[in-house]
Amino acid sequence: MNEIELKKILSEAGEGIKPSLSWKKNARENVMFFARTHIPVVSAKISFFPRIAVSLVSVVIVLIVAIPITDTLASESKPGDVLYPIARFFEKAKIALAGDLQKKDLMKELLQKRVDEFEYVTQHEDSQHEQESAQELITHTQGVIDNERFTLEEKREIAREIKDRLDDIEQNSQKESVSQSIDTVNTILSQTEVKIEHKNAEVQGEKDDTGVGGLDEKESEKIPQELKKLEDNSKLPL
Amino acid sequence: MAKLDEEKRKKIEAYIENAKRGKTEDFGKVYDLLVTHIYQFIYWKVKRTEDAQDLTEEVFKKVWTGLSSYKAKNFCGYMFTIARNAVIDHYRKKKEVTSLEKVIIVDETDGPFDRYIKGERQKQVQNALKKLPSFYREVIILRFMQELSVFETAAALKKSQISIRVAQFRALRKLKQLIKNI
């Protein structure tokens, strides 16, 4: 059997199967009834790129709604809470995004908050989170003192406020570990005073050069050494 | 059976465009032109008259339901794809496979000897067809029994035209070997 013959037989075999006329008629009626009573379904498919756009918009909407809610919930958290690391993340983000003026206010505000948190853990005798809170307070204090956006006078003002509050916390706590942490913070805060003295000494020295008066050579040498000693103390472990 | 020639295909495309606009009667005309082809295709795959009838009706209903999503200008290919999927679903639901009914076509004008020879050959072809791999069998049914073009067959089986040509060549070669061995 050659290929032509085979194709012919296949074609005949195909033609051989025929549905009965009565079935064709009945099926036609059924199909037409179906067509009259059913509206073709309009496909709700979204093409590829709009689908991506829809997904992105959904994500953005979820973020817009979720971020403020999470921020609000997290801002009330205390060291040891599940949301505390999230709160710290939002704080860092806010500082990074803030302008120069707002950055200063925000850092001041957050330093006060760290003191509040430290006070809270000492009041609740939560020794597990006391270390964590103390470390946060030390880091934040160092951050403010080292920040060049603040003038020395502003730093002195902040240092006074924080020292007063830490004195109260120390008096109420009576715990050795709390006192140690407060000493470390106080050492960092003292750097401002030393720097101011150093600056005053320099001004005085300039006056002396012009015959107005100031510190002698030995006293001038002592100030940077004292400043270094304070900085080293602030790095000691709690 | 009237073959699916070019004129018929053009008519089908025009009727379908009208049917998409809500002209149900034109869908009826498409039914008239394609019902036998779809029935035959399904019959060769399910091998039972009742199943082939039910599935053919179901295919037309499915096509009507999804008509708005049809955009390509290859309605025959599209229709056979729906039919093929309907058969696949049918086999998923019902695992048993009944044997192919013997269909011998004889031309009444042939003499008794010619009729005998023709009948024997058709039996051979049918038996050989059953032994072909499923994909080759589909290609043979669509290309030579339904006389679809390579383009339409490729669309119906969701393969490239090259792969249809290759499969067709191999299927015919295999079919000839099988017939020799029978």
mmCIF file of N, CA, C and O in Angstrom, chain A residues 120-204:
data_model
loop_
_atom_site.group_PDB
_atom_site.id
_atom_site.type_symbol
_atom_site.label_atom_id
_atom_site.label_comp_id
_atom_site.label_asym_id
_atom_site.label_seq_id
_atom_site.Cartn_x
_atom_site.Cartn_y
_atom_site.Cartn_z
ATOM 1 N N TYR A 120 11.192 53.297 82.618
ATOM 2 C CA TYR A 120 10.110 52.282 82.659
ATOM 3 C C TYR A 120 10.664 50.909 83.057
ATOM 4 O O TYR A 120 10.125 50.261 83.935
ATOM 5 N N VAL A 121 11.759 50.491 82.429
ATOM 6 C CA VAL A 121 12.298 49.144 82.734
ATOM 7 C C VAL A 121 12.875 49.080 84.147
ATOM 8 O O VAL A 121 12.786 48.044 84.806
ATOM 9 N N THR A 122 13.427 50.217 84.605
ATOM 10 C CA THR A 122 13.958 50.194 85.986
ATOM 11 C C THR A 122 12.818 50.173 86.997
ATOM 12 O O THR A 122 12.903 49.489 88.018
ATOM 13 N N GLN A 123 11.747 50.894 86.675
ATOM 14 C CA GLN A 123 10.581 50.888 87.587
ATOM 15 C C GLN A 123 9.959 49.488 87.671
ATOM 16 O O GLN A 123 9.497 49.066 88.721
ATOM 17 N N HIS A 124 9.933 48.806 86.529
ATOM 18 C CA HIS A 124 9.304 47.475 86.503
ATOM 19 C C HIS A 124 10.278 46.351 86.820
ATOM 20 O O HIS A 124 9.936 45.178 86.714
ATOM 21 N N GLU A 125 11.507 46.763 87.199
ATOM 22 C CA GLU A 125 12.560 45.806 87.560
ATOM 23 C C GLU A 125 12.700 44.685 86.522
ATOM 24 O O GLU A 125 12.769 43.509 86.848
ATOM 25 N N ASP A 126 12.688 45.138 85.287
ATOM 26 C CA ASP A 126 12.820 44.190 84.181
ATOM 27 C C ASP A 126 14.305 44.092 83.813
ATOM 28 O O ASP A 126 14.779 44.742 82.892
ATOM 29 N N SER A 127 15.027 43.294 84.617
ATOM 30 C CA SER A 127 16.487 43.244 84.438
ATOM 31 C C SER A 127 16.875 42.678 83.082
ATOM 32 O O SER A 127 17.936 42.989 82.546
ATOM 33 N N GLN A 128 15.964 41.845 82.540
ATOM 34 C CA GLN A 128 16.264 41.234 81.239
ATOM 35 C C GLN A 128 16.406 42.304 80.142
ATOM 36 O O GLN A 128 17.265 42.211 79.279
ATOM 37 N N HIS A 129 15.521 43.308 80.209
ATOM 38 C CA HIS A 129 15.553 44.329 79.162
ATOM 39 C C HIS A 129 16.235 45.623 79.596
ATOM 40 O O HIS A 129 16.332 46.551 78.817
ATOM 41 N N GLU A 130 16.686 45.628 80.845
ATOM 42 C CA GLU A 130 17.357 46.829 81.362
ATOM 43 C C GLU A 130 18.645 47.103 80.586
ATOM 44 O O GLU A 130 18.907 48.231 80.197
ATOM 45 N N GLN A 131 19.403 46.040 80.355
ATOM 46 C CA GLN A 131 20.664 46.168 79.613
ATOM 47 C C GLN A 131 20.412 46.696 78.203
ATOM 48 O O GLN A 131 21.113 47.582 77.737
ATOM 49 N N GLU A 132 19.394 46.116 77.577
ATOM 50 C CA GLU A 132 19.053 46.516 76.204
ATOM 51 C C GLU A 132 18.682 48.004 76.144
ATOM 52 O O GLU A 132 19.164 48.751 75.301
ATOM 53 N N SER A 133 17.838 48.410 77.115
ATOM 54 C CA SER A 133 17.379 49.787 77.150
ATOM 55 C C SER A 133 18.539 50.735 77.458
ATOM 56 O O SER A 133 18.659 51.809 76.849
ATOM 57 N N ALA A 134 19.412 50.310 78.387
ATOM 58 C CA ALA A 134 20.575 51.139 78.750
ATOM 59 C C ALA A 134 21.483 51.325 77.543
ATOM 60 O O ALA A 134 21.977 52.425 77.282
ATOM 61 N N GLN A 135 21.672 50.257 76.801
ATOM 62 C CA GLN A 135 22.546 50.312 75.622
ATOM 63 C C GLN A 135 21.975 51.279 74.579
ATOM 64 O O GLN A 135 22.703 52.070 73.980
ATOM 65 N N GLU A 136 20.654 51.201 74.404
ATOM 66 C CA GLU A 136 19.982 52.115 73.459
ATOM 67 C C GLU A 136 20.181 53.560 73.899
ATOM 68 O O GLU A 136 20.446 54.442 73.089
ATOM 69 N N LEU A 137 20.029 53.791 75.214
ATOM 70 C CA LEU A 137 20.164 55.145 75.765
ATOM 71 C C LEU A 137 21.587 55.669 75.554
ATOM 72 O O LEU A 137 21.776 56.815 75.115
ATOM 73 N N ILE A 138 22.580 54.811 75.821
ATOM 74 C CA ILE A 138 23.989 55.207 75.659
ATOM 75 C C ILE A 138 24.269 55.535 74.191
ATOM 76 O O ILE A 138 24.850 56.580 73.873
ATOM 77 N N THR A 139 23.830 54.656 73.317
ATOM 78 C CA THR A 139 24.078 54.866 71.880
ATOM 79 C C THR A 139 23.453 56.172 71.412
ATOM 80 O O THR A 139 24.070 56.954 70.674
ATOM 81 N N HIS A 140 22.216 56.387 71.850
ATOM 82 C CA HIS A 140 21.503 57.588 71.401
ATOM 83 C C HIS A 140 22.134 58.854 71.984
ATOM 84 O O HIS A 140 22.263 59.869 71.299
ATOM 85 N N THR A 141 22.543 58.773 73.244
ATOM 86 C CA THR A 141 23.190 59.939 73.883
ATOM 87 C C THR A 141 24.472 60.292 73.138
ATOM 88 O O THR A 141 24.718 61.455 72.809
ATOM 89 N N GLN A 142 25.261 59.251 72.860
ATOM 90 C CA GLN A 142 26.522 59.467 72.124
ATOM 91 C C GLN A 142 26.236 60.094 70.759
ATOM 92 O O GLN A 142 26.948 60.994 70.322
ATOM 93 N N GLY A 143 25.165 59.617 70.131
ATOM 94 C CA GLY A 143 24.774 60.131 68.811
ATOM 95 C C GLY A 143 24.463 61.616 68.862
ATOM 96 O O GLY A 143 24.880 62.381 67.981
ATOM 97 N N VAL A 144 23.748 62.043 69.899
ATOM 98 C CA VAL A 144 23.380 63.465 70.021
ATOM 99 C C VAL A 144 24.619 64.302 70.342
ATOM 100 O O VAL A 144 24.835 65.360 69.747
ATOM 101 N N ILE A 145 25.442 63.806 71.276
ATOM 102 C CA ILE A 145 26.632 64.572 71.700
ATOM 103 C C ILE A 145 27.630 64.722 70.547
ATOM 104 O O ILE A 145 28.276 65.754 70.399
ATOM 105 N N ASP A 146 27.742 63.710 69.724
ATOM 106 C CA ASP A 146 28.689 63.765 68.599
ATOM 107 C C ASP A 146 28.133 64.525 67.395
ATOM 108 O O ASP A 146 28.877 64.832 66.464
ATOM 109 N N ASN A 147 26.832 64.764 67.411
ATOM 110 C CA ASN A 147 26.208 65.361 66.225
ATOM 111 C C ASN A 147 26.574 66.840 66.094
ATOM 112 O O ASN A 147 26.391 67.627 67.032
ATOM 113 N N GLU A 148 27.077 67.190 64.915
ATOM 114 C CA GLU A 148 27.558 68.563 64.735
ATOM 115 C C GLU A 148 26.438 69.552 64.431
ATOM 116 O O GLU A 148 26.681 70.760 64.365
ATOM 117 N N ARG A 149 25.230 69.028 64.275
ATOM 118 C CA ARG A 149 24.095 69.940 64.025
ATOM 119 C C ARG A 149 23.779 70.743 65.293
ATOM 120 O O ARG A 149 23.245 71.832 65.228
ATOM 121 N N PHE A 150 24.061 70.117 66.448
ATOM 122 C CA PHE A 150 23.791 70.797 67.721
ATOM 123 C C PHE A 150 24.989 71.684 68.082
ATOM 124 O O PHE A 150 26.142 71.261 67.943
ATOM 125 N N THR A 151 24.691 72.876 68.556
ATOM 126 C CA THR A 151 25.779 73.737 69.052
ATOM 127 C C THR A 151 26.171 73.252 70.442
ATOM 128 O O THR A 151 25.416 72.476 71.073
ATOM 129 N N LEU A 152 27.315 73.715 70.923
ATOM 130 C CA LEU A 152 27.763 73.287 72.262
ATOM 131 C C LEU A 152 26.757 73.721 73.331
ATOM 132 O O LEU A 152 26.501 72.992 74.287
ATOM 133 N N GLU A 153 26.178 74.889 73.126
ATOM 134 C CA GLU A 153 25.193 75.383 74.097
ATOM 135 C C GLU A 153 23.952 74.488 74.115
ATOM 136 O O GLU A 153 23.411 74.178 75.183
ATOM 137 N N GLU A 154 23.536 74.103 72.923
ATOM 138 C CA GLU A 154 22.359 73.211 72.838
ATOM 139 C C GLU A 154 22.672 71.866 73.507
ATOM 140 O O GLU A 154 21.851 71.322 74.234
ATOM 141 N N LYS A 155 23.872 71.372 73.245
ATOM 142 C CA LYS A 155 24.271 70.094 73.843
ATOM 143 C C LYS A 155 24.320 70.204 75.368
ATOM 144 O O LYS A 155 23.900 69.289 76.079
ATOM 145 N N ARG A 156 24.832 71.344 75.849
ATOM 146 C CA ARG A 156 24.900 71.548 77.305
ATOM 147 C C ARG A 156 23.493 71.523 77.913
ATOM 148 O O ARG A 156 23.254 70.920 78.953
ATOM 149 N N GLU A 157 22.570 72.200 77.219
ATOM 150 C CA GLU A 157 21.171 72.265 77.680
ATOM 151 C C GLU A 157 20.567 70.848 77.758
ATOM 152 O O GLU A 157 19.933 70.465 78.753
ATOM 153 N N ILE A 158 20.799 70.085 76.675
ATOM 154 C CA ILE A 158 20.276 68.703 76.630
ATOM 155 C C ILE A 158 20.905 67.867 77.751
ATOM 156 O O ILE A 158 20.217 67.130 78.459
ATOM 157 N N ALA A 159 22.229 68.016 77.914
ATOM 158 C CA ALA A 159 22.946 67.238 78.929
ATOM 159 C C ALA A 159 22.380 67.505 80.317
ATOM 160 O O ALA A 159 22.194 66.582 81.119
ATOM 161 N N ARG A 160 22.076 68.775 80.586
ATOM 162 C CA ARG A 160 21.519 69.131 81.912
ATOM 163 C C ARG A 160 20.174 68.430 82.139
ATOM 164 O O ARG A 160 19.925 67.860 83.207
ATOM 165 N N GLU A 161 19.332 68.525 81.122
ATOM 166 C CA GLU A 161 17.985 67.918 81.242
ATOM 167 C C GLU A 161 18.098 66.415 81.509
ATOM 168 O O GLU A 161 17.437 65.873 82.385
ATOM 169 N N ILE A 162 18.946 65.773 80.708
ATOM 170 C CA ILE A 162 19.072 64.310 80.818
ATOM 171 C C ILE A 162 19.676 63.923 82.168
ATOM 172 O O ILE A 162 19.215 62.993 82.824
ATOM 173 N N LYS A 163 20.685 64.677 82.590
ATOM 174 C CA LYS A 163 21.330 64.380 83.878
ATOM 175 C C LYS A 163 20.325 64.476 85.027
ATOM 176 O O LYS A 163 20.301 63.613 85.915
ATOM 177 N N ASP A 164 19.499 65.527 84.995
ATOM 178 C CA ASP A 164 18.481 65.693 86.061
ATOM 179 C C ASP A 164 17.565 64.479 86.112
ATOM 180 O O ASP A 164 17.263 63.953 87.181
ATOM 181 N N ARG A 165 17.142 64.038 84.921
ATOM 182 C CA ARG A 165 16.211 62.910 84.876
ATOM 183 C C ARG A 165 16.885 61.622 85.335
ATOM 184 O O ARG A 165 16.306 60.814 86.056
ATOM 185 N N LEU A 166 18.154 61.460 84.949
ATOM 186 C CA LEU A 166 18.878 60.246 85.327
ATOM 187 C C LEU A 166 19.149 60.205 86.833
ATOM 188 O O LEU A 166 19.119 59.129 87.446
ATOM 189 N N ASP A 167 19.362 61.398 87.411
ATOM 190 C CA ASP A 167 19.550 61.461 88.880
ATOM 191 C C ASP A 167 18.307 60.931 89.592
ATOM 192 O O ASP A 167 18.402 60.147 90.546
ATOM 193 N N ASP A 168 17.141 61.369 89.089
ATOM 194 C CA ASP A 168 15.873 60.908 89.703
ATOM 195 C C ASP A 168 15.754 59.382 89.583
ATOM 196 O O ASP A 168 15.370 58.706 90.540
ATOM 197 N N ILE A 169 16.079 58.866 88.360
ATOM 198 C CA ILE A 169 15.951 57.420 88.121
ATOM 199 C C ILE A 169 16.891 56.655 89.065
ATOM 200 O O ILE A 169 16.506 55.654 89.670
ATOM 201 N N GLU A 170 18.100 57.161 89.223
ATOM 202 C CA GLU A 170 19.098 56.492 90.076
ATOM 203 C C GLU A 170 18.636 56.457 91.528
ATOM 204 O O GLU A 170 18.750 55.431 92.210
ATOM 205 N N GLN A 171 18.076 57.577 91.956
ATOM 206 C CA GLN A 171 17.592 57.649 93.353
ATOM 207 C C GLN A 171 16.464 56.651 93.600
ATOM 208 O O GLN A 171 16.405 55.995 94.633
ATOM 209 N N ASN A 172 15.582 56.536 92.609
ATOM 210 C CA ASN A 172 14.421 55.640 92.781
ATOM 211 C C ASN A 172 14.792 54.169 92.631
ATOM 212 O O ASN A 172 14.138 53.314 93.208
ATOM 213 N N SER A 173 15.826 53.901 91.858
ATOM 214 C CA SER A 173 16.134 52.504 91.560
ATOM 215 C C SER A 173 16.987 51.821 92.633
ATOM 216 O O SER A 173 16.659 50.725 93.077
ATOM 217 N N GLN A 174 18.078 52.467 93.021
ATOM 218 C CA GLN A 174 19.023 51.907 94.007
ATOM 219 C C GLN A 174 19.700 50.616 93.503
ATOM 220 O O GLN A 174 20.225 49.859 94.312
ATOM 221 N N LYS A 175 19.678 50.386 92.236
ATOM 222 C CA LYS A 175 20.316 49.158 91.728
ATOM 223 C C LYS A 175 21.706 49.472 91.186
ATOM 224 O O LYS A 175 21.904 50.491 90.531
ATOM 225 N N GLU A 176 22.623 48.573 91.442
ATOM 226 C CA GLU A 176 24.014 48.787 91.031
ATOM 227 C C GLU A 176 24.129 48.913 89.504
ATOM 228 O O GLU A 176 24.804 49.803 88.997
ATOM 229 N N SER A 177 23.441 48.006 88.831
ATOM 230 C CA SER A 177 23.536 48.004 87.364
ATOM 231 C C SER A 177 22.981 49.293 86.766
ATOM 232 O O SER A 177 23.520 49.815 85.777
ATOM 233 N N VAL A 178 21.903 49.800 87.369
ATOM 234 C CA VAL A 178 21.290 51.050 86.877
ATOM 235 C C VAL A 178 22.275 52.200 87.089
ATOM 236 O O VAL A 178 22.490 53.029 86.187
ATOM 237 N N SER A 179 22.893 52.220 88.237
ATOM 238 C CA SER A 179 23.863 53.288 88.542
ATOM 239 C C SER A 179 25.031 53.258 87.560
ATOM 240 O O SER A 179 25.486 54.310 87.091
ATOM 241 N N GLN A 180 25.478 52.058 87.254
ATOM 242 C CA GLN A 180 26.599 51.924 86.309
ATOM 243 C C GLN A 180 26.228 52.489 84.933
ATOM 244 O O GLN A 180 27.002 53.225 84.320
ATOM 245 N N SER A 181 25.028 52.122 84.499
ATOM 246 C CA SER A 181 24.569 52.616 83.181
ATOM 247 C C SER A 181 24.463 54.131 83.190
ATOM 248 O O SER A 181 24.875 54.799 82.231
ATOM 249 N N ILE A 182 23.911 54.654 84.281
ATOM 250 C CA ILE A 182 23.735 56.111 84.374
ATOM 251 C C ILE A 182 25.103 56.803 84.401
ATOM 252 O O ILE A 182 25.286 57.855 83.770
ATOM 253 N N ASP A 183 26.065 56.202 85.086
ATOM 254 C CA ASP A 183 27.422 56.772 85.114
ATOM 255 C C ASP A 183 27.988 56.872 83.702
ATOM 256 O O ASP A 183 28.616 57.864 83.342
ATOM 257 N N THR A 184 27.772 55.815 82.938
ATOM 258 C CA THR A 184 28.288 55.816 81.556
ATOM 259 C C THR A 184 27.660 56.954 80.749
ATOM 260 O O THR A 184 28.360 57.668 80.024
ATOM 261 N N VAL A 185 26.334 57.083 80.892
ATOM 262 C CA VAL A 185 25.635 58.160 80.157
ATOM 263 C C VAL A 185 26.150 59.514 80.626
ATOM 264 O O VAL A 185 26.423 60.404 79.808
ATOM 265 N N ASN A 186 26.304 59.650 81.924
ATOM 266 C CA ASN A 186 26.775 60.931 82.469
ATOM 267 C C ASN A 186 28.171 61.269 81.954
ATOM 268 O O ASN A 186 28.483 62.436 81.693
ATOM 269 N N THR A 187 28.993 60.225 81.814
ATOM 270 C CA THR A 187 30.357 60.448 81.299
ATOM 271 C C THR A 187 30.294 61.006 79.876
ATOM 272 O O THR A 187 31.027 61.937 79.534
ATOM 273 N N ILE A 188 29.406 60.431 79.094
ATOM 274 C CA ILE A 188 29.245 60.923 77.699
ATOM 275 C C ILE A 188 28.763 62.372 77.721
ATOM 276 O O ILE A 188 29.279 63.222 76.985
ATOM 277 N N LEU A 189 27.791 62.630 78.586
ATOM 278 C CA LEU A 189 27.231 63.984 78.656
ATOM 279 C C LEU A 189 28.290 64.999 79.121
ATOM 280 O O LEU A 189 28.275 66.162 78.696
ATOM 281 N N SER A 190 29.203 64.539 79.975
ATOM 282 C CA SER A 190 30.249 65.439 80.504
ATOM 283 C C SER A 190 31.194 65.911 79.418
ATOM 284 O O SER A 190 31.855 66.942 79.567
ATOM 285 N N GLN A 191 31.267 65.143 78.325
ATOM 286 C CA GLN A 191 32.160 65.530 77.224
ATOM 287 C C GLN A 191 31.834 66.945 76.742
ATOM 288 O O GLN A 191 32.714 67.694 76.353
ATOM 289 N N THR A 192 30.563 67.274 76.795
ATOM 290 C CA THR A 192 30.137 68.598 76.332
ATOM 291 C C THR A 192 30.781 69.686 77.200
ATOM 292 O O THR A 192 31.308 70.667 76.675
ATOM 293 N N GLU A 193 30.704 69.465 78.511
ATOM 294 C CA GLU A 193 31.274 70.458 79.432
ATOM 295 C C GLU A 193 32.766 70.636 79.170
ATOM 296 O O GLU A 193 33.276 71.739 79.119
ATOM 297 N N VAL A 194 33.424 69.465 78.974
ATOM 298 C CA VAL A 194 34.876 69.510 78.740
ATOM 299 C C VAL A 194 35.179 70.269 77.448
ATOM 300 O O VAL A 194 36.093 71.099 77.388
ATOM 301 N N LYS A 195 34.374 69.975 76.432
ATOM 302 C CA LYS A 195 34.582 70.647 75.143
ATOM 303 C C LYS A 195 34.384 72.154 75.286
ATOM 304 O O LYS A 195 35.112 72.951 74.688
ATOM 305 N N ILE A 196 33.362 72.513 76.058
ATOM 306 C CA ILE A 196 33.092 73.958 76.252
ATOM 307 C C ILE A 196 34.276 74.617 76.974
ATOM 308 O O ILE A 196 34.738 75.700 76.593
ATOM 309 N N GLU A 197 34.764 73.899 77.987
ATOM 310 C CA GLU A 197 35.913 74.442 78.725
ATOM 311 C C GLU A 197 37.111 74.600 77.792
ATOM 312 O O GLU A 197 37.820 75.603 77.824
ATOM 313 N N HIS A 198 37.288 73.582 76.966
ATOM 314 C CA HIS A 198 38.404 73.604 76.016
ATOM 315 C C HIS A 198 38.286 74.791 75.059
ATOM 316 O O HIS A 198 39.237 75.507 74.792
ATOM 317 N N LYS A 199 37.058 74.971 74.623
ATOM 318 C CA LYS A 199 36.820 76.082 73.684
ATOM 319 C C LYS A 199 37.064 77.430 74.376
ATOM 320 O O LYS A 199 37.698 78.317 73.809
ATOM 321 N N ASN A 200 36.571 77.516 75.608
ATOM 322 C CA ASN A 200 36.765 78.767 76.365
ATOM 323 C C ASN A 200 38.253 79.043 76.568
ATOM 324 O O ASN A 200 38.706 80.183 76.486
ATOM 325 N N ALA A 201 38.978 77.906 76.818
ATOM 326 C CA ALA A 201 40.419 78.043 77.037
ATOM 327 C C ALA A 201 41.109 78.567 75.788
ATOM 328 O O ALA A 201 42.001 79.413 75.862
ATOM 329 N N GLU A 202 40.661 78.054 74.667
ATOM 330 C CA GLU A 202 41.250 78.513 73.392
ATOM 331 C C GLU A 202 41.007 79.993 73.188
ATOM 332 O O GLU A 202 41.890 80.733 72.793
ATOM 333 N N VAL A 203 39.768 80.397 73.488
ATOM 334 C CA VAL A 203 39.399 81.819 73.346
ATOM 335 C C VAL A 203 40.266 82.658 74.279
ATOM 336 O O VAL A 203 40.792 83.698 73.908
ATOM 337 N N GLN A 204 40.417 82.108 75.508
ATOM 338 C CA GLN A 204 41.226 82.815 76.503
ATOM 339 C C GLN A 204 42.675 82.947 76.013
ATOM 340 O O GLN A 204 43.291 83.985 76.160
#
